[in-house]
Coordinates of N, CA and C in Angstrom, one line a residue:
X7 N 26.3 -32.7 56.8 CA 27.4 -31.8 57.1 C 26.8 -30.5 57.6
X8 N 26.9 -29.7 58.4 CA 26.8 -28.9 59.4 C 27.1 -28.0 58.4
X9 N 26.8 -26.5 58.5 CA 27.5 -25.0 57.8 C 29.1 -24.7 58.4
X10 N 29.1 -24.8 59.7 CA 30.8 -24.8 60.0 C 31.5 -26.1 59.2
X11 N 31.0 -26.9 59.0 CA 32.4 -27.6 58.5 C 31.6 -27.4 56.7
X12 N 31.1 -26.8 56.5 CA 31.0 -26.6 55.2 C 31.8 -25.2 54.5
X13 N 31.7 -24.0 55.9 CA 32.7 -23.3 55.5 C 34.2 -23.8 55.5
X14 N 34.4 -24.5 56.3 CA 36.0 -25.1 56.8 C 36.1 -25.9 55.6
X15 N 35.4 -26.4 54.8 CA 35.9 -27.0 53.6 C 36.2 -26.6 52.2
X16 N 35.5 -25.1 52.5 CA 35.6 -24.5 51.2 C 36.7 -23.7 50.9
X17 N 37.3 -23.4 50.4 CA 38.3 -22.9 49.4 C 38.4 -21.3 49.9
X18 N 39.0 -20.9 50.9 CA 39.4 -19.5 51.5 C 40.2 -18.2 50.7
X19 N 39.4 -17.2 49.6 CA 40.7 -16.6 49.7 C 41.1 -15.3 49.9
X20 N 42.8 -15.8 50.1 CA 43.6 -14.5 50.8 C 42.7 -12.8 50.5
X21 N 43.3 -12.1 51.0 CA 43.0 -10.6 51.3 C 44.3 -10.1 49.4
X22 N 45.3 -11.4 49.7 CA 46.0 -10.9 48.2 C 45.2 -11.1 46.8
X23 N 45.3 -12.7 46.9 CA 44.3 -13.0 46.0 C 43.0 -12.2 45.5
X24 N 42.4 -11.7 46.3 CA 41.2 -10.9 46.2 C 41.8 -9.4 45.7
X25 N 42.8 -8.7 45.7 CA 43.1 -7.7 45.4 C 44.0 -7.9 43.7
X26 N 44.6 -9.0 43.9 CA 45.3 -9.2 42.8 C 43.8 -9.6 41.4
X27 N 43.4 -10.2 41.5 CA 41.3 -10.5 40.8 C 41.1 -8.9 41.0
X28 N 40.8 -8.5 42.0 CA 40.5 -6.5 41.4 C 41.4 -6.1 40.4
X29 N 42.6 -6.1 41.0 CA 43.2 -5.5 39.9 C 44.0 -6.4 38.2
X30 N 43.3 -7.1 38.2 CA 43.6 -8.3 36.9 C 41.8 -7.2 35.7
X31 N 40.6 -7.3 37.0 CA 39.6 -6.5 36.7 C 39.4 -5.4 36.3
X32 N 40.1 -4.6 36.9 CA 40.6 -3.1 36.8 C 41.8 -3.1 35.1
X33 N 42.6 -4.1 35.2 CA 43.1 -4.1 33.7 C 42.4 -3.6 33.0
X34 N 41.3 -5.1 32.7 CA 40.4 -5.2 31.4 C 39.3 -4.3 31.2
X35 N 38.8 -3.7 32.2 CA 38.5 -3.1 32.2 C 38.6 -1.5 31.8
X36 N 39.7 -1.0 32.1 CA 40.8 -0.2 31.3 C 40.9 -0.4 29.7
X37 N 41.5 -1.6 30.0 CA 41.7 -2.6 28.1 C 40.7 -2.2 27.4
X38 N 39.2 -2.3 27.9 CA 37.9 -2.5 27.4 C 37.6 -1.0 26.8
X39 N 37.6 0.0 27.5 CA 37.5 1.6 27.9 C 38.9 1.8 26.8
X40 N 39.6 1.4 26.6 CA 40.7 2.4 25.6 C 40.2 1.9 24.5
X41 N 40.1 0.2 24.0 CA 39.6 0.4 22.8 C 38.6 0.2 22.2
X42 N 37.4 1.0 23.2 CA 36.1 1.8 22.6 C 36.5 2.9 21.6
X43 N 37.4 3.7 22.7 CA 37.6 4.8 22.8 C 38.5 5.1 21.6
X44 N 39.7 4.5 21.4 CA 40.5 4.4 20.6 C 41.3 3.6 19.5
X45 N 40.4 2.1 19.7 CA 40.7 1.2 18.9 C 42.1 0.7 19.1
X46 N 42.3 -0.6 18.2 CA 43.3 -1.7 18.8 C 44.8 -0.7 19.1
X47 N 44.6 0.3 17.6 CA 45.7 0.5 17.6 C 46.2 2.3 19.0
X48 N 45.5 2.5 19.8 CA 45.3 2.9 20.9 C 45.6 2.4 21.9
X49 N 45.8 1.0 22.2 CA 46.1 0.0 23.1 C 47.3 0.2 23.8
X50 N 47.8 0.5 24.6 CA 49.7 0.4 24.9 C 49.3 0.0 26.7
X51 N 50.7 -1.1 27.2 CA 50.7 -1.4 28.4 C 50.6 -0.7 29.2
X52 N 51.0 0.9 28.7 CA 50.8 1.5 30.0 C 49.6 2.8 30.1
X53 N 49.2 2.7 28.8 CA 47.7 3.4 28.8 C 47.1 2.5 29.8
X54 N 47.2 1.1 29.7 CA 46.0 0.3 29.9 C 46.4 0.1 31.9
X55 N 47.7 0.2 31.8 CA 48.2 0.3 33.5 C 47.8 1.5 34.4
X56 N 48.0 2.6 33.9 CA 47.2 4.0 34.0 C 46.3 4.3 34.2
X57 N 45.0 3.3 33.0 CA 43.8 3.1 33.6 C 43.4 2.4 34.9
X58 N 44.1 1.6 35.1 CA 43.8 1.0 36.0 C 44.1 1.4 37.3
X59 N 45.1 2.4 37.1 CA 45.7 2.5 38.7 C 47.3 2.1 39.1
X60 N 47.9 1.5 38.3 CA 48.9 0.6 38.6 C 50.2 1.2 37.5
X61 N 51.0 1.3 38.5 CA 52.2 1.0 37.7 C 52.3 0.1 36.1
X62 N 53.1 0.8 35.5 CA 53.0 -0.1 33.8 C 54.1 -1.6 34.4
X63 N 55.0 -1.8 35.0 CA 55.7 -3.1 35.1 C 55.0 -3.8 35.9
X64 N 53.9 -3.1 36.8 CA 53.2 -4.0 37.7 C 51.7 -5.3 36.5
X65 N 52.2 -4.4 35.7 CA 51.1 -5.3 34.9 C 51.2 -6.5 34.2
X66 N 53.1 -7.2 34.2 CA 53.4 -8.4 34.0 C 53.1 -9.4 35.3
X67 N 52.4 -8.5 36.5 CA 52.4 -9.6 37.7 C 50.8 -9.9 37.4
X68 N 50.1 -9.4 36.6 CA 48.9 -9.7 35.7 C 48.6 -10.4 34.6
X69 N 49.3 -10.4 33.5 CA 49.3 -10.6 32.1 C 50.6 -10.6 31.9
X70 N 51.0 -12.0 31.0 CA 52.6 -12.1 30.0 C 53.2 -11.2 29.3
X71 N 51.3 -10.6 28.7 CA 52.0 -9.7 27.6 C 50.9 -8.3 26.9
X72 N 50.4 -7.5 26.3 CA 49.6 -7.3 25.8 C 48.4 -8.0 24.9
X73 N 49.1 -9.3 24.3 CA 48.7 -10.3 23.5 C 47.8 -11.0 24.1
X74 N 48.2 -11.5 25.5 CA 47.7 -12.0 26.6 C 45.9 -11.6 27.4
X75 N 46.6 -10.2 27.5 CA 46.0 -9.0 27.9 C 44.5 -9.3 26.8
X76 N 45.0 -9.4 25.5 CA 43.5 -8.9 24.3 C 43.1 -10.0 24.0
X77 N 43.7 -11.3 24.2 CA 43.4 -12.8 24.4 C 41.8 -12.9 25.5
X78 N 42.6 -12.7 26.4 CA 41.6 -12.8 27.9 C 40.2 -11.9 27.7
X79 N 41.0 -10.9 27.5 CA 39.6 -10.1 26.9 C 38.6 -10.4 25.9
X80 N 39.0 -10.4 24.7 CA 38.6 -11.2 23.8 C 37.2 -12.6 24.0
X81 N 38.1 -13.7 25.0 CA 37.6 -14.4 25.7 C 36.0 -14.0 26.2
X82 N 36.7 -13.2 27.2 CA 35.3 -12.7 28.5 C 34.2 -12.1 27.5
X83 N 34.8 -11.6 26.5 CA 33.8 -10.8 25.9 C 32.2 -11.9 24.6
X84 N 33.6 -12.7 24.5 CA 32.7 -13.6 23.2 C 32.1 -14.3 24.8
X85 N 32.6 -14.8 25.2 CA 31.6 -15.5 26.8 C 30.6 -14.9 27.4
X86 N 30.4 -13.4 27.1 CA 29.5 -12.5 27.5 C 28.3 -12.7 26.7
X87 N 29.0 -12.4 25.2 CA 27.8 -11.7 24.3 C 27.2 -13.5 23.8
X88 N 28.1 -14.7 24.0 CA 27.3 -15.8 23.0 C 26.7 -16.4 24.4
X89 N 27.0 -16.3 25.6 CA 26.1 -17.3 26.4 C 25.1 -16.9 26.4
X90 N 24.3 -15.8 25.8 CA 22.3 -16.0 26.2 C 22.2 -16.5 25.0
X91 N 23.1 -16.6 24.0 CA 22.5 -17.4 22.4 C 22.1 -18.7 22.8
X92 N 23.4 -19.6 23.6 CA 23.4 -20.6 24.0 C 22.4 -21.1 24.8
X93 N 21.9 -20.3 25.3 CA 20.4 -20.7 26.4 C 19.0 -20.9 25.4
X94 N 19.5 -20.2 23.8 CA 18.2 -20.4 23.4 C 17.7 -21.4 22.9

């Protein structure tokens, strides 16, 4: 298979897609930065929307919920800190 039809088979995405992944990034990253800074109970939808740039209602076209929000996080974070354990 040739590089043209290798790009033509791969998986393209939008100019949206790629902005909506920034700003899903820009969340948690906010999420991450308030509760250094302030702990869980510092956390509010729209501190964390604020941080990021974004409108507070634009943040359910992100996340269900707050819960969601510290779920995902949560996640990324134990995926951060235990995958070099896992290599040992």
């Amino acid at each position: 298979m040739n590089a043209l039809a290798q790009n033509e088979a791969a998986p393209i995405e939008s100019k949206r897609e790629l902005a909506k992944a920034k700003t899903r990034r820009a969340l948690l990253k906010s999420a991450l930065r308030l509760y250094s800074l302030e702990g869980a109970q510092g956390m509010s939808m729209n501190k964390i929307a604020k941080g990021a740039g974004i409108a507070q209602p634009s943040f359910y076209n992100h996340f269900e919920s707050l819960d969601a929000l510290q779920n995902e996080l949560s996640a990324q974070l134990k995926d951060h800190y235990l995958s070099p354990m896992r290599l040992a």
